Amino acid sequence: MDLTLRVEELPAPGATVLATSALPAPGGKGANQAVAAARAGASVQFIGAVGSDGAAPMLRSHLADNNIGLDGLVEVDGPSGMATITVEDSGENCIVVAPGANSDFTLDEKLHKDIICSHDVLLCQLEIPVEVALTAARWAAEAGKQFVLNASPVPERSPDLAELAFRASVVVVNQTEAASWLYPSRHLVTTLGDEGSRYRSPQGELTVPSYPVRPLDTTGAGDVFAGVLAAWWPLGAETALRHANVAGALATLRSGAGNCAPSAARIELSLKGS
C-alpha cells in the first residue's frame, strides 16, 4: 500500500513540511509492473505475497480489476508491504518502503514453477529477497524463458546478486541505480528521465528519446517502463524500448503509482503521433 504525500518542495534533512494532500492507494513495484504489462496487452500472472492485514483485500482487488491472474499470490502472517511517497510540485519524489510480507515471501516449487514455465517472460524486481528472485530466474532458464530484471532497489553485493545479473535477459535500472549496479550485464537498459532510455548490448548501444510531456508525478514511471518493456521484449529491443518510453512518459501525467499505467491503445496512439 502506498501513501502519497504532495508537497511544494521535498524536505531537507531535519526539516518538516506540510503536505497539501495525502492519498492511500495500492502500489508496490511488482504490482505496478504487472498492471503496466497487463494494460499493455500482455497476459499476466502475479507471483508475490500480501499480509494478513486489512490492506490485503484491496491489494488483491486492484490486481484482479486489472485482469491479472492471482494463482501465484500467497498470504503470509503480518502486514502487507507499505511505502511512503513524497512528491513535490515539480514531479520529483522520494520513497521509503517497508517490505512487510515481501520480506517473508518464499516460492512453492510446484505452484510457482508451473506458472513461470507456462509464460514467455519472467519479470522480477528486488523488493523481494534476492534469493527468491534467483530461484525464479533458475526455473525460467530451465524452461528457456526470458528473464527481465528490474534491479531496484539495488541491494548489497552478493554471489546471488551476481548470478541473478548473469541470468537476466536484460537488466533495467535508472540513472541513480546504474551508478551502484556493478555487475556485468549482457543487455542493460538505463532509464534517463526526460532524456529517454539507453540500451547497451554486445552488438552496440541504442538511445531512444523520450516522449515529451509535462510531468505531474514521476512516481511509478519506472515501474510502468519496466512492465511495458517486459511485455514487448520478445518482439525486439528497439520495439520494446519505444513502447516503454512512451508508457513511462504517459504515466507521469497521473498522480500515484499503482494506477498510472496507460492502456495499449493510448500507447499506440502516442507512438503514431511521435
PDB file of C-alpha atoms in Angstrom:
ATOM      1  CA  MET A   1       0.000   0.000   0.000  1.00  0.00           C
ATOM      2  CA  ASP A   2       1.254   3.457  -0.930  1.00  0.00           C
ATOM      3  CA  LEU A   3       0.695   6.666   0.974  1.00  0.00           C
ATOM      4  CA  THR A   4       1.447   9.548  -1.401  1.00  0.00           C
ATOM      5  CA  LEU A   5       2.059  12.987   0.117  1.00  0.00           C
ATOM      6  CA  ARG A   6       2.086  16.114  -2.092  1.00  0.00           C
ATOM      7  CA  VAL A   7       4.404  18.945  -1.018  1.00  0.00           C
ATOM      8  CA  GLU A   8       5.650  22.157  -2.604  1.00  0.00           C
ATOM      9  CA  GLU A   9       9.278  21.069  -2.134  1.00  0.00           C
ATOM     10  CA  LEU A  10      10.867  17.880  -0.805  1.00  0.00           C
ATOM     11  CA  PRO A  11      12.049  18.441   2.773  1.00  0.00           C
ATOM     12  CA  ALA A  12      15.742  18.875   3.514  1.00  0.00           C
ATOM     13  CA  PRO A  13      17.283  16.582   6.161  1.00  0.00           C
ATOM     14  CA  GLY A  14      15.910  17.572   9.566  1.00  0.00           C
ATOM     15  CA  ALA A  15      13.143  19.749   8.102  1.00  0.00           C
ATOM     16  CA  THR A  16       9.374  19.414   8.498  1.00  0.00           C
ATOM     17  CA  VAL A  17       6.994  20.467   5.739  1.00  0.00           C
ATOM     18  CA  LEU A  18       3.215  20.362   5.405  1.00  0.00           C
ATOM     19  CA  ALA A  19       1.613  18.176   2.752  1.00  0.00           C
ATOM     20  CA  THR A  20      -1.116  19.612   0.565  1.00  0.00           C
ATOM     21  CA  SER A  21      -2.745  16.175   0.182  1.00  0.00           C
ATOM     22  CA  ALA A  22      -2.422  12.563   1.324  1.00  0.00           C
ATOM     23  CA  LEU A  23      -3.610   9.706  -0.874  1.00  0.00           C
ATOM     24  CA  PRO A  24      -3.552   5.995   0.100  1.00  0.00           C
ATOM     25  CA  ALA A  25      -3.659   3.620  -2.888  1.00  0.00           C
ATOM     26  CA  PRO A  26      -2.455   0.154  -3.968  1.00  0.00           C
ATOM     27  CA  GLY A  27       1.181   0.044  -5.084  1.00  0.00           C
ATOM     28  CA  GLY A  28       4.376  -1.990  -4.829  1.00  0.00           C
ATOM     29  CA  LYS A  29       6.915  -2.331  -7.623  1.00  0.00           C
ATOM     30  CA  GLY A  30       5.853  -5.838  -8.607  1.00  0.00           C
ATOM     31  CA  ALA A  31       2.160  -4.959  -8.685  1.00  0.00           C
ATOM     32  CA  ASN A  32       2.777  -1.707 -10.568  1.00  0.00           C
ATOM     33  CA  GLN A  33       4.793  -3.545 -13.203  1.00  0.00           C
ATOM     34  CA  ALA A  34       2.202  -6.304 -13.506  1.00  0.00           C
ATOM     35  CA  VAL A  35      -0.550  -3.729 -14.059  1.00  0.00           C
ATOM     36  CA  ALA A  36       1.547  -1.935 -16.685  1.00  0.00           C
ATOM     37  CA  ALA A  37       2.254  -5.161 -18.572  1.00  0.00           C
ATOM     38  CA  ALA A  38      -1.404  -6.196 -18.466  1.00  0.00           C
ATOM     39  CA  ARG A  39      -2.633  -2.815 -19.688  1.00  0.00           C
ATOM     40  CA  ALA A  40      -0.053  -3.005 -22.494  1.00  0.00           C
ATOM     41  CA  GLY A  41      -1.757  -6.171 -23.705  1.00  0.00           C
ATOM     42  CA  ALA A  42       0.186  -8.986 -22.036  1.00  0.00           C
ATOM     43  CA  SER A  43      -1.413 -11.963 -20.306  1.00  0.00           C
ATOM     44  CA  VAL A  44      -0.076 -11.679 -16.746  1.00  0.00           C
ATOM     45  CA  GLN A  45       0.080 -13.879 -13.666  1.00  0.00           C
ATOM     46  CA  PHE A  46       1.297 -12.288 -10.436  1.00  0.00           C
ATOM     47  CA  ILE A  47       3.646 -14.132  -8.077  1.00  0.00           C
ATOM     48  CA  GLY A  48       4.065 -12.468  -4.701  1.00  0.00           C
ATOM     49  CA  ALA A  49       2.700 -12.010  -1.196  1.00  0.00           C
ATOM     50  CA  VAL A  50       0.271  -9.908   0.784  1.00  0.00           C
ATOM     51  CA  GLY A  51      -0.054  -9.818   4.532  1.00  0.00           C
ATOM     52  CA  SER A  52      -2.915 -10.835   6.798  1.00  0.00           C
ATOM     53  CA  ASP A  53      -3.906  -7.217   7.424  1.00  0.00           C
ATOM     54  CA  GLY A  54      -6.765  -5.007   6.250  1.00  0.00           C
ATOM     55  CA  ALA A  55      -4.786  -3.808   3.217  1.00  0.00           C
ATOM     56  CA  ALA A  56      -4.635  -7.265   1.636  1.00  0.00           C
ATOM     57  CA  PRO A  57      -8.191  -7.391   0.193  1.00  0.00           C
ATOM     58  CA  MET A  58      -7.724  -4.020  -1.523  1.00  0.00           C
ATOM     59  CA  LEU A  59      -4.377  -5.126  -2.978  1.00  0.00           C
ATOM     60  CA  ARG A  60      -5.923  -8.340  -4.310  1.00  0.00           C
ATOM     61  CA  SER A  61      -8.870  -6.487  -5.822  1.00  0.00           C
ATOM     62  CA  HIS A  62      -6.587  -3.974  -7.531  1.00  0.00           C
ATOM     63  CA  LEU A  63      -4.728  -6.752  -9.341  1.00  0.00           C
ATOM     64  CA  ALA A  64      -7.895  -8.653 -10.242  1.00  0.00           C
ATOM     65  CA  ASP A  65      -9.542  -5.492 -11.556  1.00  0.00           C
ATOM     66  CA  ASN A  66      -6.616  -5.140 -13.975  1.00  0.00           C
ATOM     67  CA  ASN A  67      -7.122  -8.672 -15.352  1.00  0.00           C
ATOM     68  CA  ILE A  68      -4.076 -10.089 -13.584  1.00  0.00           C
ATOM     69  CA  GLY A  69      -4.120 -13.740 -12.568  1.00  0.00           C
ATOM     70  CA  LEU A  70      -3.707 -14.342  -8.840  1.00  0.00           C
ATOM     71  CA  ASP A  71      -2.849 -18.048  -8.876  1.00  0.00           C
ATOM     72  CA  GLY A  72       0.645 -17.262  -7.554  1.00  0.00           C
ATOM     73  CA  LEU A  73      -0.373 -14.734  -4.889  1.00  0.00           C
ATOM     74  CA  VAL A  74       0.028 -16.032  -1.332  1.00  0.00           C
ATOM     75  CA  GLU A  75      -0.777 -14.640   2.119  1.00  0.00           C
ATOM     76  CA  VAL A  76       1.708 -14.541   4.989  1.00  0.00           C
ATOM     77  CA  ASP A  77       1.118 -13.523   8.590  1.00  0.00           C
ATOM     78  CA  GLY A  78       1.817  -9.888   9.363  1.00  0.00           C
ATOM     79  CA  PRO A  79       1.488  -6.592   7.494  1.00  0.00           C
ATOM     80  CA  SER A  80       1.468  -6.159   3.739  1.00  0.00           C
ATOM     81  CA  GLY A  81       4.244  -4.098   2.184  1.00  0.00           C
ATOM     82  CA  MET A  82       3.908  -0.336   2.606  1.00  0.00           C
ATOM     83  CA  ALA A  83       5.530   2.728   1.052  1.00  0.00           C
ATOM     84  CA  THR A  84       5.513   6.421   1.874  1.00  0.00           C
ATOM     85  CA  ILE A  85       5.966   8.526  -1.264  1.00  0.00           C
ATOM     86  CA  THR A  86       6.621  12.254  -1.056  1.00  0.00           C
ATOM     87  CA  VAL A  87       6.062  14.152  -4.309  1.00  0.00           C
ATOM     88  CA  GLU A  88       6.935  17.810  -4.847  1.00  0.00           C
ATOM     89  CA  ASP A  89       5.196  20.154  -7.278  1.00  0.00           C
ATOM     90  CA  SER A  90       7.923  19.645  -9.908  1.00  0.00           C
ATOM     91  CA  GLY A  91       7.001  15.939 -10.042  1.00  0.00           C
ATOM     92  CA  GLU A  92      10.173  14.698  -8.334  1.00  0.00           C
ATOM     93  CA  ASN A  93       9.752  12.231  -5.475  1.00  0.00           C
ATOM     94  CA  CYS A  94      11.416  10.296  -2.690  1.00  0.00           C
ATOM     95  CA  ILE A  95      10.197   6.927  -1.450  1.00  0.00           C
ATOM     96  CA  VAL A  96      10.634   4.839   1.707  1.00  0.00           C
ATOM     97  CA  VAL A  97       9.473   1.211   1.586  1.00  0.00           C
ATOM     98  CA  ALA A  98       8.662  -1.135   4.478  1.00  0.00           C
ATOM     99  CA  PRO A  99       8.706  -4.565   2.753  1.00  0.00           C
ATOM    100  CA  GLY A 100       6.295  -6.304   5.133  1.00  0.00           C
ATOM    101  CA  ALA A 101       5.034  -9.544   3.585  1.00  0.00           C
ATOM    102  CA  ASN A 102       7.600  -9.275   0.793  1.00  0.00           C
ATOM    103  CA  SER A 103      10.408  -9.995   3.259  1.00  0.00           C
ATOM    104  CA  ASP A 104       8.834 -13.326   4.242  1.00  0.00           C
ATOM    105  CA  PHE A 105       7.799 -14.422   0.748  1.00  0.00           C
ATOM    106  CA  THR A 106       9.005 -17.852  -0.370  1.00  0.00           C
ATOM    107  CA  LEU A 107       8.293 -19.803  -3.536  1.00  0.00           C
ATOM    108  CA  ASP A 108       6.278 -23.005  -3.730  1.00  0.00           C
ATOM    109  CA  GLU A 109       8.078 -25.111  -6.339  1.00  0.00           C
ATOM    110  CA  LYS A 110       5.016 -26.882  -7.722  1.00  0.00           C
ATOM    111  CA  LEU A 111       2.747 -23.834  -7.815  1.00  0.00           C
ATOM    112  CA  HIS A 112       5.129 -21.097  -8.863  1.00  0.00           C
ATOM    113  CA  LYS A 113       7.375 -23.086 -11.167  1.00  0.00           C
ATOM    114  CA  ASP A 114       4.363 -24.157 -13.229  1.00  0.00           C
ATOM    115  CA  ILE A 115       3.277 -20.531 -13.591  1.00  0.00           C
ATOM    116  CA  ILE A 116       6.729 -19.379 -14.684  1.00  0.00           C
ATOM    117  CA  CYS A 117       7.142 -22.218 -17.168  1.00  0.00           C
ATOM    118  CA  SER A 118       3.762 -21.507 -18.796  1.00  0.00           C
ATOM    119  CA  HIS A 119       4.619 -17.885 -19.673  1.00  0.00           C
ATOM    120  CA  ASP A 120       7.084 -16.276 -22.085  1.00  0.00           C
ATOM    121  CA  VAL A 121       8.756 -13.734 -19.793  1.00  0.00           C
ATOM    122  CA  LEU A 122       9.587 -13.591 -16.096  1.00  0.00           C
ATOM    123  CA  LEU A 123       9.829 -10.034 -14.726  1.00  0.00           C
ATOM    124  CA  CYS A 124      11.315  -9.532 -11.262  1.00  0.00           C
ATOM    125  CA  GLN A 125      12.215  -6.549  -9.109  1.00  0.00           C
ATOM    126  CA  LEU A 126      14.112  -6.512  -5.833  1.00  0.00           C
ATOM    127  CA  GLU A 127      11.537  -5.554  -3.218  1.00  0.00           C
ATOM    128  CA  ILE A 128      11.517  -9.321  -2.652  1.00  0.00           C
ATOM    129  CA  PRO A 129      14.566 -11.236  -1.314  1.00  0.00           C
ATOM    130  CA  VAL A 130      17.326 -11.751  -3.898  1.00  0.00           C
ATOM    131  CA  GLU A 131      17.349 -15.497  -3.286  1.00  0.00           C
ATOM    132  CA  VAL A 132      13.653 -15.710  -4.160  1.00  0.00           C
ATOM    133  CA  ALA A 133      14.212 -13.859  -7.425  1.00  0.00           C
ATOM    134  CA  LEU A 134      17.195 -16.097  -8.178  1.00  0.00           C
ATOM    135  CA  THR A 135      15.194 -19.289  -7.688  1.00  0.00           C
ATOM    136  CA  ALA A 136      12.544 -17.970 -10.067  1.00  0.00           C
ATOM    137  CA  ALA A 137      15.250 -16.997 -12.586  1.00  0.00           C
ATOM    138  CA  ARG A 138      16.740 -20.503 -12.486  1.00  0.00           C
ATOM    139  CA  TRP A 139      13.321 -22.031 -13.187  1.00  0.00           C
ATOM    140  CA  ALA A 140      12.838 -19.629 -16.090  1.00  0.00           C
ATOM    141  CA  ALA A 141      16.241 -20.587 -17.512  1.00  0.00           C
ATOM    142  CA  GLU A 142      15.474 -24.299 -17.252  1.00  0.00           C
ATOM    143  CA  ALA A 143      12.318 -23.716 -19.288  1.00  0.00           C
ATOM    144  CA  GLY A 144      14.020 -21.490 -21.857  1.00  0.00           C
ATOM    145  CA  LYS A 145      12.060 -18.389 -20.827  1.00  0.00           C
ATOM    146  CA  GLN A 146      13.252 -14.787 -20.980  1.00  0.00           C
ATOM    147  CA  PHE A 147      14.057 -13.085 -17.687  1.00  0.00           C
ATOM    148  CA  VAL A 148      13.785  -9.308 -17.226  1.00  0.00           C
ATOM    149  CA  LEU A 149      15.316  -7.965 -14.010  1.00  0.00           C
ATOM    150  CA  ASN A 150      14.445  -4.515 -12.737  1.00  0.00           C
ATOM    151  CA  ALA A 151      17.380  -4.179 -10.328  1.00  0.00           C
ATOM    152  CA  SER A 152      15.547  -1.858  -7.946  1.00  0.00           C
ATOM    153  CA  PRO A 153      16.145  -1.217  -5.173  1.00  0.00           C
ATOM    154  CA  VAL A 154      19.799  -2.260  -5.609  1.00  0.00           C
ATOM    155  CA  PRO A 155      20.758  -4.465  -2.622  1.00  0.00           C
ATOM    156  CA  GLU A 156      24.180  -5.119  -1.153  1.00  0.00           C
ATOM    157  CA  ARG A 157      26.614  -7.069  -3.331  1.00  0.00           C
ATOM    158  CA  SER A 158      26.407 -10.840  -3.037  1.00  0.00           C
ATOM    159  CA  PRO A 159      27.089 -14.020  -5.055  1.00  0.00           C
ATOM    160  CA  ASP A 160      23.330 -14.468  -5.509  1.00  0.00           C
ATOM    161  CA  LEU A 161      23.023 -10.985  -6.976  1.00  0.00           C
ATOM    162  CA  ALA A 162      25.911 -11.675  -9.342  1.00  0.00           C
ATOM    163  CA  GLU A 163      24.223 -14.854 -10.584  1.00  0.00           C
ATOM    164  CA  LEU A 164      20.922 -13.031 -10.930  1.00  0.00           C
ATOM    165  CA  ALA A 165      22.593 -10.441 -13.163  1.00  0.00           C
ATOM    166  CA  PHE A 166      24.217 -13.197 -15.223  1.00  0.00           C
ATOM    167  CA  ARG A 167      20.923 -14.993 -15.797  1.00  0.00           C
ATOM    168  CA  ALA A 168      18.981 -11.890 -16.833  1.00  0.00           C
ATOM    169  CA  SER A 169      17.999 -11.494 -20.486  1.00  0.00           C
ATOM    170  CA  VAL A 170      18.037  -7.760 -19.733  1.00  0.00           C
ATOM    171  CA  VAL A 171      18.669  -5.656 -16.621  1.00  0.00           C
ATOM    172  CA  VAL A 172      16.709  -2.413 -16.168  1.00  0.00           C
ATOM    173  CA  VAL A 173      17.981   0.395 -13.910  1.00  0.00           C
ATOM    174  CA  ASN A 174      17.549   4.139 -13.620  1.00  0.00           C
ATOM    175  CA  GLN A 175      20.454   6.574 -13.648  1.00  0.00           C
ATOM    176  CA  THR A 176      20.863   6.551  -9.867  1.00  0.00           C
ATOM    177  CA  GLU A 177      20.731   2.755  -9.683  1.00  0.00           C
ATOM    178  CA  ALA A 178      23.147   2.420 -12.617  1.00  0.00           C
ATOM    179  CA  ALA A 179      25.852   4.111 -10.539  1.00  0.00           C
ATOM    180  CA  SER A 180      25.680   1.348  -7.918  1.00  0.00           C
ATOM    181  CA  TRP A 181      24.997  -1.567 -10.298  1.00  0.00           C
ATOM    182  CA  LEU A 182      28.476  -3.081 -10.522  1.00  0.00           C
ATOM    183  CA  TYR A 183      27.680  -6.350 -12.255  1.00  0.00           C
ATOM    184  CA  PRO A 184      28.362  -7.013 -15.930  1.00  0.00           C
ATOM    185  CA  SER A 185      25.107  -7.385 -17.846  1.00  0.00           C
ATOM    186  CA  ARG A 186      24.949  -8.585 -21.440  1.00  0.00           C
ATOM    187  CA  HIS A 187      21.904  -6.439 -22.030  1.00  0.00           C
ATOM    188  CA  LEU A 188      21.428  -3.309 -19.917  1.00  0.00           C
ATOM    189  CA  VAL A 189      18.649  -0.711 -20.177  1.00  0.00           C
ATOM    190  CA  THR A 190      19.087   2.551 -18.292  1.00  0.00           C
ATOM    191  CA  THR A 191      16.163   4.949 -17.998  1.00  0.00           C
ATOM    192  CA  LEU A 192      17.275   8.565 -18.406  1.00  0.00           C
ATOM    193  CA  GLY A 193      14.235  10.522 -17.207  1.00  0.00           C
ATOM    194  CA  ASP A 194      13.205  13.167 -19.714  1.00  0.00           C
ATOM    195  CA  GLU A 195      16.091  12.114 -21.979  1.00  0.00           C
ATOM    196  CA  GLY A 196      14.566   8.709 -22.752  1.00  0.00           C
ATOM    197  CA  SER A 197      16.446   5.446 -22.296  1.00  0.00           C
ATOM    198  CA  ARG A 198      19.705   3.787 -23.322  1.00  0.00           C
ATOM    199  CA  TYR A 199      20.219   0.144 -24.299  1.00  0.00           C
ATOM    200  CA  ARG A 200      23.640  -1.498 -24.291  1.00  0.00           C
ATOM    201  CA  SER A 201      24.267  -4.975 -25.683  1.00  0.00           C
ATOM    202  CA  PRO A 202      27.193  -6.913 -27.171  1.00  0.00           C
ATOM    203  CA  GLN A 203      26.099  -5.523 -30.555  1.00  0.00           C
ATOM    204  CA  GLY A 204      26.389  -1.876 -29.517  1.00  0.00           C
ATOM    205  CA  GLU A 205      24.399   0.959 -27.954  1.00  0.00           C
ATOM    206  CA  LEU A 206      20.987   2.408 -28.759  1.00  0.00           C
ATOM    207  CA  THR A 207      19.458   5.556 -27.254  1.00  0.00           C
ATOM    208  CA  VAL A 208      15.733   6.115 -27.649  1.00  0.00           C
ATOM    209  CA  PRO A 209      14.489   9.670 -26.985  1.00  0.00           C
ATOM    210  CA  SER A 210      11.698  10.331 -24.538  1.00  0.00           C
ATOM    211  CA  TYR A 211       8.111  11.147 -25.407  1.00  0.00           C
ATOM    212  CA  PRO A 212       7.644  14.828 -24.465  1.00  0.00           C
ATOM    213  CA  VAL A 213       5.207  15.540 -21.636  1.00  0.00           C
ATOM    214  CA  ARG A 214       4.917  17.985 -18.745  1.00  0.00           C
ATOM    215  CA  PRO A 215       5.044  15.641 -15.730  1.00  0.00           C
ATOM    216  CA  LEU A 216       2.623  15.859 -12.837  1.00  0.00           C
ATOM    217  CA  ASP A 217       4.099  12.992 -10.785  1.00  0.00           C
ATOM    218  CA  THR A 218       7.064  10.795 -11.742  1.00  0.00           C
ATOM    219  CA  THR A 219       6.208   8.169  -9.107  1.00  0.00           C
ATOM    220  CA  GLY A 220       5.711   4.781 -10.741  1.00  0.00           C
ATOM    221  CA  ALA A 221       7.013   5.833 -14.169  1.00  0.00           C
ATOM    222  CA  GLY A 222       9.979   3.476 -13.843  1.00  0.00           C
ATOM    223  CA  ASP A 223       7.679   0.601 -12.924  1.00  0.00           C
ATOM    224  CA  VAL A 224       5.462   1.295 -15.932  1.00  0.00           C
ATOM    225  CA  PHE A 225       8.552   1.403 -18.148  1.00  0.00           C
ATOM    226  CA  ALA A 226       9.740  -1.983 -16.833  1.00  0.00           C
ATOM    227  CA  GLY A 227       6.326  -3.637 -17.157  1.00  0.00           C
ATOM    228  CA  VAL A 228       5.790  -2.472 -20.726  1.00  0.00           C
ATOM    229  CA  LEU A 229       9.381  -3.312 -21.680  1.00  0.00           C
ATOM    230  CA  ALA A 230       8.851  -6.881 -20.457  1.00  0.00           C
ATOM    231  CA  ALA A 231       5.541  -7.159 -22.302  1.00  0.00           C
ATOM    232  CA  TRP A 232       7.182  -6.164 -25.596  1.00  0.00           C
ATOM    233  CA  TRP A 233      10.674  -7.630 -25.088  1.00  0.00           C
ATOM    234  CA  PRO A 234      10.043 -10.840 -27.105  1.00  0.00           C
ATOM    235  CA  LEU A 235       9.364  -8.642 -30.174  1.00  0.00           C
ATOM    236  CA  GLY A 236      12.778  -6.970 -30.085  1.00  0.00           C
ATOM    237  CA  ALA A 237      14.721  -4.470 -28.006  1.00  0.00           C
ATOM    238  CA  GLU A 238      14.027  -1.351 -30.072  1.00  0.00           C
ATOM    239  CA  THR A 239      10.285  -2.013 -30.304  1.00  0.00           C
ATOM    240  CA  ALA A 240      10.141  -2.710 -26.572  1.00  0.00           C
ATOM    241  CA  LEU A 241      12.113   0.432 -25.728  1.00  0.00           C
ATOM    242  CA  ARG A 242       9.909   2.702 -27.824  1.00  0.00           C
ATOM    243  CA  HIS A 243       6.722   1.357 -26.260  1.00  0.00           C
ATOM    244  CA  ALA A 244       8.211   1.521 -22.747  1.00  0.00           C
ATOM    245  CA  ASN A 245       9.457   5.096 -23.253  1.00  0.00           C
ATOM    246  CA  VAL A 246       6.027   6.326 -24.290  1.00  0.00           C
ATOM    247  CA  ALA A 247       4.275   4.407 -21.491  1.00  0.00           C
ATOM    248  CA  GLY A 248       6.676   5.724 -18.843  1.00  0.00           C
ATOM    249  CA  ALA A 249       6.147   9.297 -20.021  1.00  0.00           C
ATOM    250  CA  LEU A 250       2.355   8.959 -20.073  1.00  0.00           C
ATOM    251  CA  ALA A 251       2.483   7.545 -16.540  1.00  0.00           C
ATOM    252  CA  THR A 252       3.812  10.880 -15.242  1.00  0.00           C
ATOM    253  CA  LEU A 253       0.553  12.586 -16.241  1.00  0.00           C
ATOM    254  CA  ARG A 254      -1.360  10.838 -13.441  1.00  0.00           C
ATOM    255  CA  SER A 255      -0.808  11.052  -9.688  1.00  0.00           C
ATOM    256  CA  GLY A 256       0.244   7.956  -7.776  1.00  0.00           C
ATOM    257  CA  ALA A 257       1.994   4.786  -8.874  1.00  0.00           C
ATOM    258  CA  GLY A 258      -0.497   1.933  -8.792  1.00  0.00           C
ATOM    259  CA  ASN A 259      -2.973   3.267 -11.336  1.00  0.00           C
ATOM    260  CA  CYS A 260      -0.837   5.450 -13.617  1.00  0.00           C
ATOM    261  CA  ALA A 261      -0.096   2.915 -16.388  1.00  0.00           C
ATOM    262  CA  PRO A 262      -1.641   3.801 -19.774  1.00  0.00           C
ATOM    263  CA  SER A 263      -3.688   1.440 -21.939  1.00  0.00           C
ATOM    264  CA  ALA A 264      -2.279  -0.279 -25.009  1.00  0.00           C
ATOM    265  CA  ALA A 265      -4.477   1.930 -27.200  1.00  0.00           C
ATOM    266  CA  ARG A 266      -3.113   5.098 -25.583  1.00  0.00           C
ATOM    267  CA  ILE A 267       0.465   3.911 -26.073  1.00  0.00           C
ATOM    268  CA  GLU A 268      -0.100   3.091 -29.749  1.00  0.00           C
ATOM    269  CA  LEU A 269      -1.872   6.400 -30.395  1.00  0.00           C
ATOM    270  CA  SER A 270       1.010   8.329 -28.823  1.00  0.00           C
ATOM    271  CA  LEU A 271       3.577   6.335 -30.806  1.00  0.00           C
ATOM    272  CA  LYS A 272       1.801   7.239 -34.051  1.00  0.00           C
ATOM    273  CA  GLY A 273       1.882  10.908 -33.136  1.00  0.00           C
ATOM    274  CA  SER A 274       5.518  10.992 -32.035  1.00  0.00           C
TER     275      SER A 274
END
